PDB file of C-alpha atoms in Angstrom:
ATOM      1  CA  UNK J   1     -13.130   4.915   8.106  1.00  0.00           C
ATOM      2  CA  UNK J   2     -10.664   7.346   9.482  1.00  0.00           C
ATOM      3  CA  UNK J   3      -7.000   6.523  10.418  1.00  0.00           C
ATOM      4  CA  UNK J   4      -4.803   8.784  12.717  1.00  0.00           C
ATOM      5  CA  UNK J   5      -1.193   8.289  13.884  1.00  0.00           C
ATOM      6  CA  UNK J   6      -0.731  10.476  17.019  1.00  0.00           C
ATOM      7  CA  UNK J   7       3.000  11.417  18.098  1.00  0.00           C
ATOM      8  CA  UNK J   8       4.200   7.653  17.395  1.00  0.00           C
ATOM      9  CA  UNK J   9       7.724   6.719  18.505  1.00  0.00           C
ATOM     10  CA  UNK J  10       9.402   3.463  18.317  1.00  0.00           C
ATOM     11  CA  UNK J  11      12.861   1.963  18.748  1.00  0.00           C
ATOM     12  CA  UNK J  12      14.430  -1.497  18.325  1.00  0.00           C
ATOM     13  CA  UNK J  13      16.214  -3.222  21.007  1.00  0.00           C
ATOM     14  CA  UNK J  14      19.907  -3.604  20.002  1.00  0.00           C
ATOM     15  CA  UNK J  15      21.866  -5.377  22.841  1.00  0.00           C
ATOM     16  CA  UNK J  16      21.356  -3.026  25.866  1.00  0.00           C
ATOM     17  CA  UNK J  17      20.756   0.024  23.646  1.00  0.00           C
ATOM     18  CA  UNK J  18      17.730   1.240  21.644  1.00  0.00           C
ATOM     19  CA  UNK J  19      17.742   2.208  18.159  1.00  0.00           C
ATOM     20  CA  UNK J  20      15.137   4.788  17.505  1.00  0.00           C
ATOM     21  CA  UNK J  21      13.513   4.197  14.155  1.00  0.00           C
ATOM     22  CA  UNK J  22      10.219   6.617  14.487  1.00  0.00           C
ATOM     23  CA  UNK J  23      10.462   9.926  15.928  1.00  0.00           C
ATOM     24  CA  UNK J  24       6.924  11.294  16.686  1.00  0.00           C
ATOM     25  CA  UNK J  25       5.067  10.673  13.472  1.00  0.00           C
ATOM     26  CA  UNK J  26       1.673  12.276  12.998  1.00  0.00           C
ATOM     27  CA  UNK J  27      -0.381  11.470   9.680  1.00  0.00           C
ATOM     28  CA  UNK J  28      -4.015  10.654   8.922  1.00  0.00           C
ATOM     29  CA  UNK J  29      -5.951   9.030   6.143  1.00  0.00           C
ATOM     30  CA  UNK J  30      -9.718   9.600   5.572  1.00  0.00           C
ATOM     31  CA  UNK J  31     -12.356   7.326   4.048  1.00  0.00           C
ATOM     32  CA  UNK J  32     -11.583   6.425   0.547  1.00  0.00           C
ATOM     33  CA  UNK J  33      -8.216   8.556   0.269  1.00  0.00           C
ATOM     34  CA  UNK J  34      -5.431   7.364  -1.431  1.00  0.00           C
ATOM     35  CA  UNK J  35      -2.383   8.743   0.620  1.00  0.00           C
ATOM     36  CA  UNK J  36       1.338   7.970  -0.090  1.00  0.00           C
ATOM     37  CA  UNK J  37       4.458   7.710   2.094  1.00  0.00           C
ATOM     38  CA  UNK J  38       7.891   8.766   0.722  1.00  0.00           C
ATOM     39  CA  UNK J  39      11.227   8.985   2.134  1.00  0.00           C
ATOM     40  CA  UNK J  40      14.846   7.818   2.257  1.00  0.00           C
ATOM     41  CA  UNK J  41      15.596   4.046   2.250  1.00  0.00           C
ATOM     42  CA  UNK J  42      15.708   2.403   5.784  1.00  0.00           C
ATOM     43  CA  UNK J  43      13.795   5.640   7.480  1.00  0.00           C
ATOM     44  CA  UNK J  44      11.391   3.370   8.944  1.00  0.00           C
ATOM     45  CA  UNK J  45       8.351   3.217   6.489  1.00  0.00           C
ATOM     46  CA  UNK J  46       7.683  -0.307   6.614  1.00  0.00           C
ATOM     47  CA  UNK J  47       8.160  -0.127  10.420  1.00  0.00           C
ATOM     48  CA  UNK J  48       4.968   2.479  10.284  1.00  0.00           C
ATOM     49  CA  UNK J  49       3.121  -0.081   8.382  1.00  0.00           C
ATOM     50  CA  UNK J  50       4.134  -2.886  10.938  1.00  0.00           C
ATOM     51  CA  UNK J  51       2.732  -0.742  13.653  1.00  0.00           C
ATOM     52  CA  UNK J  52      -0.491   0.007  11.827  1.00  0.00           C
ATOM     53  CA  UNK J  53      -1.079  -3.543  11.314  1.00  0.00           C
ATOM     54  CA  UNK J  54      -0.544  -4.432  14.829  1.00  0.00           C
ATOM     55  CA  UNK J  55       2.616  -6.590  14.010  1.00  0.00           C
ATOM     56  CA  UNK J  56       4.623  -4.164  16.301  1.00  0.00           C
ATOM     57  CA  UNK J  57       3.288  -1.844  19.226  1.00  0.00           C
ATOM     58  CA  UNK J  58       4.536   1.719  19.503  1.00  0.00           C
ATOM     59  CA  UNK J  59       6.511   2.473  22.464  1.00  0.00           C
ATOM     60  CA  UNK J  60       4.629   5.848  22.683  1.00  0.00           C
ATOM     61  CA  UNK J  61       1.748   7.447  21.150  1.00  0.00           C
ATOM     62  CA  UNK J  62      -1.569   6.253  19.640  1.00  0.00           C
ATOM     63  CA  UNK J  63      -2.961   4.783  16.501  1.00  0.00           C
ATOM     64  CA  UNK J  64      -6.311   5.465  16.193  1.00  0.00           C
ATOM     65  CA  UNK J  65      -9.023   3.773  13.837  1.00  0.00           C
ATOM     66  CA  UNK J  66     -12.587   5.575  13.902  1.00  0.00           C
ATOM     67  CA  UNK J  67     -11.358   7.082  16.875  1.00  0.00           C
ATOM     68  CA  UNK J  68     -10.442   3.878  18.875  1.00  0.00           C
ATOM     69  CA  UNK J  69      -6.840   2.648  19.725  1.00  0.00           C
ATOM     70  CA  UNK J  70      -5.762  -0.454  17.698  1.00  0.00           C
ATOM     71  CA  UNK J  71      -2.248  -0.231  19.277  1.00  0.00           C
ATOM     72  CA  UNK J  72      -0.844  -3.884  18.936  1.00  0.00           C
ATOM     73  CA  UNK J  73      -4.002  -5.225  17.356  1.00  0.00           C
ATOM     74  CA  UNK J  74      -4.305  -7.135  14.160  1.00  0.00           C
ATOM     75  CA  UNK J  75      -6.945  -7.967  12.034  1.00  0.00           C
ATOM     76  CA  UNK J  76      -8.139  -4.506  11.176  1.00  0.00           C
ATOM     77  CA  UNK J  77      -5.971  -3.823   7.725  1.00  0.00           C
ATOM     78  CA  UNK J  78      -5.198  -5.671   4.516  1.00  0.00           C
ATOM     79  CA  UNK J  79      -1.574  -5.496   4.223  1.00  0.00           C
ATOM     80  CA  UNK J  80       0.541  -6.353   1.168  1.00  0.00           C
ATOM     81  CA  UNK J  81       4.183  -6.428   1.384  1.00  0.00           C
ATOM     82  CA  UNK J  82       6.830  -5.815  -1.025  1.00  0.00           C
ATOM     83  CA  UNK J  83       7.090  -9.211  -2.577  1.00  0.00           C
ATOM     84  CA  UNK J  84       4.232 -10.891  -3.989  1.00  0.00           C
ATOM     85  CA  UNK J  85       4.671 -13.950  -1.260  1.00  0.00           C
ATOM     86  CA  UNK J  86       2.696 -16.406  -3.553  1.00  0.00           C
ATOM     87  CA  UNK J  87       3.229 -20.087  -2.948  1.00  0.00           C
ATOM     88  CA  UNK J  88       4.565 -21.798  -5.869  1.00  0.00           C
ATOM     89  CA  UNK J  89       3.242 -25.199  -4.899  1.00  0.00           C
ATOM     90  CA  UNK J  90      -0.550 -23.614  -4.940  1.00  0.00           C
ATOM     91  CA  UNK J  91      -2.401 -22.490  -7.753  1.00  0.00           C
ATOM     92  CA  UNK J  92      -3.119 -18.852  -8.583  1.00  0.00           C
ATOM     93  CA  UNK J  93      -6.663 -19.496  -7.147  1.00  0.00           C
ATOM     94  CA  UNK J  94      -5.554 -21.157  -4.060  1.00  0.00           C
ATOM     95  CA  UNK J  95      -2.972 -18.412  -3.329  1.00  0.00           C
ATOM     96  CA  UNK J  96      -5.684 -15.720  -3.585  1.00  0.00           C
ATOM     97  CA  UNK J  97      -7.842 -17.727  -1.285  1.00  0.00           C
ATOM     98  CA  UNK J  98      -5.071 -18.151   1.352  1.00  0.00           C
ATOM     99  CA  UNK J  99      -6.664 -15.451   3.739  1.00  0.00           C
ATOM    100  CA  UNK J 100     -10.081 -16.747   3.665  1.00  0.00           C
ATOM    101  CA  UNK J 101      -8.709 -20.343   4.161  1.00  0.00           C
ATOM    102  CA  UNK J 102      -6.322 -19.653   7.014  1.00  0.00           C
ATOM    103  CA  UNK J 103      -9.262 -17.325   8.776  1.00  0.00           C
ATOM    104  CA  UNK J 104     -11.663 -20.414   8.255  1.00  0.00           C
ATOM    105  CA  UNK J 105     -14.132 -18.118   6.132  1.00  0.00           C
ATOM    106  CA  UNK J 106     -16.766 -19.597   4.111  1.00  0.00           C
ATOM    107  CA  UNK J 107     -14.301 -20.803   1.384  1.00  0.00           C
ATOM    108  CA  UNK J 108     -17.110 -21.491  -0.899  1.00  0.00           C
ATOM    109  CA  UNK J 109     -18.295 -18.036  -1.185  1.00  0.00           C
ATOM    110  CA  UNK J 110     -14.663 -16.608  -1.170  1.00  0.00           C
ATOM    111  CA  UNK J 111     -14.158 -18.857  -4.144  1.00  0.00           C
ATOM    112  CA  UNK J 112     -17.007 -17.745  -6.013  1.00  0.00           C
ATOM    113  CA  UNK J 113     -16.054 -13.962  -5.235  1.00  0.00           C
ATOM    114  CA  UNK J 114     -12.714 -14.494  -6.437  1.00  0.00           C
ATOM    115  CA  UNK J 115     -13.547 -16.243  -9.556  1.00  0.00           C
ATOM    116  CA  UNK J 116     -15.901 -13.254 -10.325  1.00  0.00           C
ATOM    117  CA  UNK J 117     -12.992 -10.795  -9.850  1.00  0.00           C
ATOM    118  CA  UNK J 118     -10.386 -12.938 -11.991  1.00  0.00           C
ATOM    119  CA  UNK J 119     -11.209 -10.790 -15.239  1.00  0.00           C
ATOM    120  CA  UNK J 120     -11.096  -7.580 -13.352  1.00  0.00           C
ATOM    121  CA  UNK J 121      -7.627  -8.554 -12.045  1.00  0.00           C
ATOM    122  CA  UNK J 122      -6.377  -9.425 -15.610  1.00  0.00           C
ATOM    123  CA  UNK J 123      -6.134 -13.147 -14.513  1.00  0.00           C
ATOM    124  CA  UNK J 124      -8.939 -14.923 -16.214  1.00  0.00           C
ATOM    125  CA  UNK J 125      -7.757 -18.302 -17.626  1.00  0.00           C
ATOM    126  CA  UNK J 126      -4.941 -18.660 -14.909  1.00  0.00           C
ATOM    127  CA  UNK J 127      -7.032 -19.717 -12.066  1.00  0.00           C
ATOM    128  CA  UNK J 128      -5.579 -23.350 -12.197  1.00  0.00           C
ATOM    129  CA  UNK J 129      -2.142 -22.254 -13.036  1.00  0.00           C
ATOM    130  CA  UNK J 130       0.806 -22.093 -10.931  1.00  0.00           C
ATOM    131  CA  UNK J 131       2.585 -18.621 -10.237  1.00  0.00           C
ATOM    132  CA  UNK J 132       5.516 -19.990 -12.277  1.00  0.00           C
ATOM    133  CA  UNK J 133       3.844 -19.181 -15.599  1.00  0.00           C
ATOM    134  CA  UNK J 134       2.630 -15.718 -14.552  1.00  0.00           C
ATOM    135  CA  UNK J 135       4.756 -12.615 -15.418  1.00  0.00           C
ATOM    136  CA  UNK J 136       5.817 -10.088 -12.738  1.00  0.00           C
ATOM    137  CA  UNK J 137       2.809  -7.824 -13.118  1.00  0.00           C
ATOM    138  CA  UNK J 138       0.448 -10.852 -12.991  1.00  0.00           C
ATOM    139  CA  UNK J 139       2.173 -11.990  -9.962  1.00  0.00           C
ATOM    140  CA  UNK J 140       1.499  -8.586  -8.285  1.00  0.00           C
ATOM    141  CA  UNK J 141      -2.053  -8.360  -9.444  1.00  0.00           C
ATOM    142  CA  UNK J 142      -2.927 -12.067  -7.902  1.00  0.00           C
ATOM    143  CA  UNK J 143      -1.161 -10.707  -4.602  1.00  0.00           C
ATOM    144  CA  UNK J 144      -3.283  -7.513  -4.817  1.00  0.00           C
ATOM    145  CA  UNK J 145      -6.243  -9.794  -5.498  1.00  0.00           C
ATOM    146  CA  UNK J 146      -5.549 -11.768  -2.472  1.00  0.00           C
ATOM    147  CA  UNK J 147      -5.237  -8.492  -0.364  1.00  0.00           C
ATOM    148  CA  UNK J 148      -8.629  -6.931  -1.768  1.00  0.00           C
ATOM    149  CA  UNK J 149     -10.404 -10.517  -0.772  1.00  0.00           C
ATOM    150  CA  UNK J 150      -9.356  -9.767   2.833  1.00  0.00           C
ATOM    151  CA  UNK J 151     -12.142  -7.342   2.852  1.00  0.00           C
ATOM    152  CA  UNK J 152     -10.775  -4.826   5.135  1.00  0.00           C
ATOM    153  CA  UNK J 153     -11.562  -1.012   4.095  1.00  0.00           C
ATOM    154  CA  UNK J 154      -7.918   0.056   4.880  1.00  0.00           C
ATOM    155  CA  UNK J 155      -5.041  -1.157   2.353  1.00  0.00           C
ATOM    156  CA  UNK J 156      -1.382  -1.128   3.195  1.00  0.00           C
ATOM    157  CA  UNK J 157       0.532  -1.109   0.209  1.00  0.00           C
ATOM    158  CA  UNK J 158       4.290  -1.529   0.686  1.00  0.00           C
ATOM    159  CA  UNK J 159       6.073  -0.838  -2.682  1.00  0.00           C
ATOM    160  CA  UNK J 160       3.995  -3.388  -4.339  1.00  0.00           C
ATOM    161  CA  UNK J 161       5.587  -2.511  -8.152  1.00  0.00           C
ATOM    162  CA  UNK J 162       9.074  -1.759  -6.845  1.00  0.00           C
ATOM    163  CA  UNK J 163      10.482  -4.797  -8.641  1.00  0.00           C
ATOM    164  CA  UNK J 164       8.815  -4.358 -11.705  1.00  0.00           C
ATOM    165  CA  UNK J 165       9.995  -2.778 -15.302  1.00  0.00           C
ATOM    166  CA  UNK J 166       9.307   0.624 -15.790  1.00  0.00           C
ATOM    167  CA  UNK J 167       6.647  -0.017 -18.655  1.00  0.00           C
ATOM    168  CA  UNK J 168       4.767  -2.740 -16.614  1.00  0.00           C
ATOM    169  CA  UNK J 169       4.925  -0.268 -13.546  1.00  0.00           C
ATOM    170  CA  UNK J 170       3.256   2.630 -15.456  1.00  0.00           C
ATOM    171  CA  UNK J 171       0.387  -0.194 -16.650  1.00  0.00           C
ATOM    172  CA  UNK J 172       0.048  -1.012 -13.176  1.00  0.00           C
ATOM    173  CA  UNK J 173      -0.733   2.497 -11.782  1.00  0.00           C
ATOM    174  CA  UNK J 174      -3.542   2.912 -14.408  1.00  0.00           C
ATOM    175  CA  UNK J 175      -4.732  -0.576 -13.285  1.00  0.00           C
ATOM    176  CA  UNK J 176      -4.372   0.057  -9.516  1.00  0.00           C
ATOM    177  CA  UNK J 177      -6.488   3.377  -9.783  1.00  0.00           C
ATOM    178  CA  UNK J 178      -9.078   1.882 -11.867  1.00  0.00           C
ATOM    179  CA  UNK J 179      -9.459  -1.029  -9.577  1.00  0.00           C
ATOM    180  CA  UNK J 180      -9.338   1.465  -6.432  1.00  0.00           C
ATOM    181  CA  UNK J 181     -12.199   3.691  -7.784  1.00  0.00           C
ATOM    182  CA  UNK J 182     -14.303   0.641  -8.435  1.00  0.00           C
ATOM    183  CA  UNK J 183     -13.866  -0.962  -5.000  1.00  0.00           C
ATOM    184  CA  UNK J 184     -13.546   2.033  -2.882  1.00  0.00           C
ATOM    185  CA  UNK J 185     -10.987   1.142  -0.371  1.00  0.00           C
ATOM    186  CA  UNK J 186      -8.738   3.508   1.583  1.00  0.00           C
ATOM    187  CA  UNK J 187      -4.934   2.975   0.576  1.00  0.00           C
ATOM    188  CA  UNK J 188      -1.930   3.802   2.295  1.00  0.00           C
ATOM    189  CA  UNK J 189       1.004   3.475  -0.065  1.00  0.00           C
ATOM    190  CA  UNK J 190       4.540   3.275   0.446  1.00  0.00           C
ATOM    191  CA  UNK J 191       7.065   4.340  -2.558  1.00  0.00           C
ATOM    192  CA  UNK J 192      10.437   5.616  -3.362  1.00  0.00           C
ATOM    193  CA  UNK J 193       9.239   7.087  -6.383  1.00  0.00           C
ATOM    194  CA  UNK J 194       7.934  10.638  -6.766  1.00  0.00           C
ATOM    195  CA  UNK J 195       6.253   9.908 -10.038  1.00  0.00           C
ATOM    196  CA  UNK J 196       4.347   6.974  -8.552  1.00  0.00           C
ATOM    197  CA  UNK J 197       3.441   8.862  -5.566  1.00  0.00           C
ATOM    198  CA  UNK J 198       2.200  12.018  -7.538  1.00  0.00           C
ATOM    199  CA  UNK J 199       0.411  10.083 -10.255  1.00  0.00           C
ATOM    200  CA  UNK J 200      -1.431   7.853  -7.609  1.00  0.00           C
ATOM    201  CA  UNK J 201      -2.149  10.094  -4.697  1.00  0.00           C
ATOM    202  CA  UNK J 202      -4.358  12.461  -3.186  1.00  0.00           C
ATOM    203  CA  UNK J 203      -1.731  13.517  -0.490  1.00  0.00           C
ATOM    204  CA  UNK J 204       1.738  12.619  -0.099  1.00  0.00           C
ATOM    205  CA  UNK J 205       3.654  12.803   3.257  1.00  0.00           C
ATOM    206  CA  UNK J 206       7.522  13.072   3.056  1.00  0.00           C
ATOM    207  CA  UNK J 207       9.605  11.422   5.702  1.00  0.00           C
ATOM    208  CA  UNK J 208      12.972  12.466   7.116  1.00  0.00           C
ATOM    209  CA  UNK J 209      15.905  10.083   7.317  1.00  0.00           C
ATOM    210  CA  UNK J 210      15.980   7.774  10.607  1.00  0.00           C
ATOM    211  CA  UNK J 211      14.763   8.389  13.112  1.00  0.00           C
ATOM    212  CA  UNK J 212      11.857   9.528  10.855  1.00  0.00           C
ATOM    213  CA  UNK J 213       9.422  12.104  11.406  1.00  0.00           C
ATOM    214  CA  UNK J 214       7.063  13.719   9.013  1.00  0.00           C
ATOM    215  CA  UNK J 215       9.074  16.479   6.973  1.00  0.00           C
ATOM    216  CA  UNK J 216       6.135  17.790   4.880  1.00  0.00           C
ATOM    217  CA  UNK J 217       2.771  17.149   3.569  1.00  0.00           C
ATOM    218  CA  UNK J 218       1.436  17.825   0.033  1.00  0.00           C
ATOM    219  CA  UNK J 219      -1.803  17.752  -1.350  1.00  0.00           C
ATOM    220  CA  UNK J 220      -1.975  16.531  -5.130  1.00  0.00           C
ATOM    221  CA  UNK J 221      -4.623  18.672  -6.873  1.00  0.00           C
ATOM    222  CA  UNK J 222      -4.560  16.708 -10.176  1.00  0.00           C
ATOM    223  CA  UNK J 223      -8.162  15.978 -11.386  1.00  0.00           C
ATOM    224  CA  UNK J 224      -9.364  12.185 -11.432  1.00  0.00           C
ATOM    225  CA  UNK J 225      -9.205   9.988 -13.371  1.00  0.00           C
ATOM    226  CA  UNK J 226      -5.565  10.680 -13.903  1.00  0.00           C
ATOM    227  CA  UNK J 227      -3.891  10.251 -17.387  1.00  0.00           C
ATOM    228  CA  UNK J 228      -0.376  10.089 -18.216  1.00  0.00           C
ATOM    229  CA  UNK J 229      -0.676  13.501 -20.293  1.00  0.00           C
ATOM    230  CA  UNK J 230      -1.060  15.010 -16.673  1.00  0.00           C
ATOM    231  CA  UNK J 231       2.444  13.953 -16.069  1.00  0.00           C
ATOM    232  CA  UNK J 232       3.888  16.806 -18.651  1.00  0.00           C
ATOM    233  CA  UNK J 233       1.578  19.644 -17.003  1.00  0.00           C
ATOM    234  CA  UNK J 234       2.779  22.628 -15.179  1.00  0.00           C
ATOM    235  CA  UNK J 235       0.952  21.597 -11.970  1.00  0.00           C
ATOM    236  CA  UNK J 236       2.463  18.260 -12.106  1.00  0.00           C
ATOM    237  CA  UNK J 237       5.976  19.627 -12.764  1.00  0.00           C
ATOM    238  CA  UNK J 238       5.760  21.947  -9.834  1.00  0.00           C
ATOM    239  CA  UNK J 239       4.670  19.471  -7.273  1.00  0.00           C
ATOM    240  CA  UNK J 240       7.451  17.339  -8.536  1.00  0.00           C
ATOM    241  CA  UNK J 241      10.172  19.968  -7.966  1.00  0.00           C
ATOM    242  CA  UNK J 242       8.567  20.667  -4.500  1.00  0.00           C
ATOM    243  CA  UNK J 243       8.789  16.788  -3.643  1.00  0.00           C
ATOM    244  CA  UNK J 244      12.398  16.706  -4.740  1.00  0.00           C
ATOM    245  CA  UNK J 245      13.584  19.708  -2.944  1.00  0.00           C
ATOM    246  CA  UNK J 246      11.779  18.007   0.348  1.00  0.00           C
ATOM    247  CA  UNK J 247      12.974  14.709  -0.277  1.00  0.00           C
ATOM    248  CA  UNK J 248      16.857  15.424  -1.195  1.00  0.00           C
ATOM    249  CA  UNK J 249      17.003  18.045   1.482  1.00  0.00           C
TER     250      UNK J 249
END
């Protein structure tokens, strides 16, 4: 799997004027990589995800997946937006099976796979409960399970932990990396947190304010598996300083 965005431009029509949001973005994602995108609020990060997912069509440029243009095409990514978007009138199991139900896949097979993954996602015993009994972290894990069950190699995760408290968020980081290493998916991840980007990622793209472009790209050389002790290392702190300088420029 190889994703490449080549000179992407996009604008929103506001009356008779075009408001430019994306201004020549170039970025890439290799098979099995975890790549984060960080930038100011409102700069166009979620718009980029909508373009990659085919929910919008870029006005200029190409989005290439394995060398083939996917401009305006859907169904090639698993996309988790900022909110968990669980339906309160459906059980946790029904929620995670929603994708299979809508796409009319073999629901019986999907159900068996989902049930086998409930322990891995920390949801065992909650299959027949409704989302109201779940904590914030558990709701996010249910939403991620639904995203993983979509079975696309490329995952788009748009600030999935943004609404969680700091302690829960840190626990979710370690949990997500464990799931990612086991399931071997490619992840493109949006965050506003420099620490989150460093801890999770192989590479980080820093975007400019709107209309957005890539300001800088950073490699994260920290060894895997990641540990919280690494956040005190000179290497970690040096990279954090560089990211802060780029982001707050």
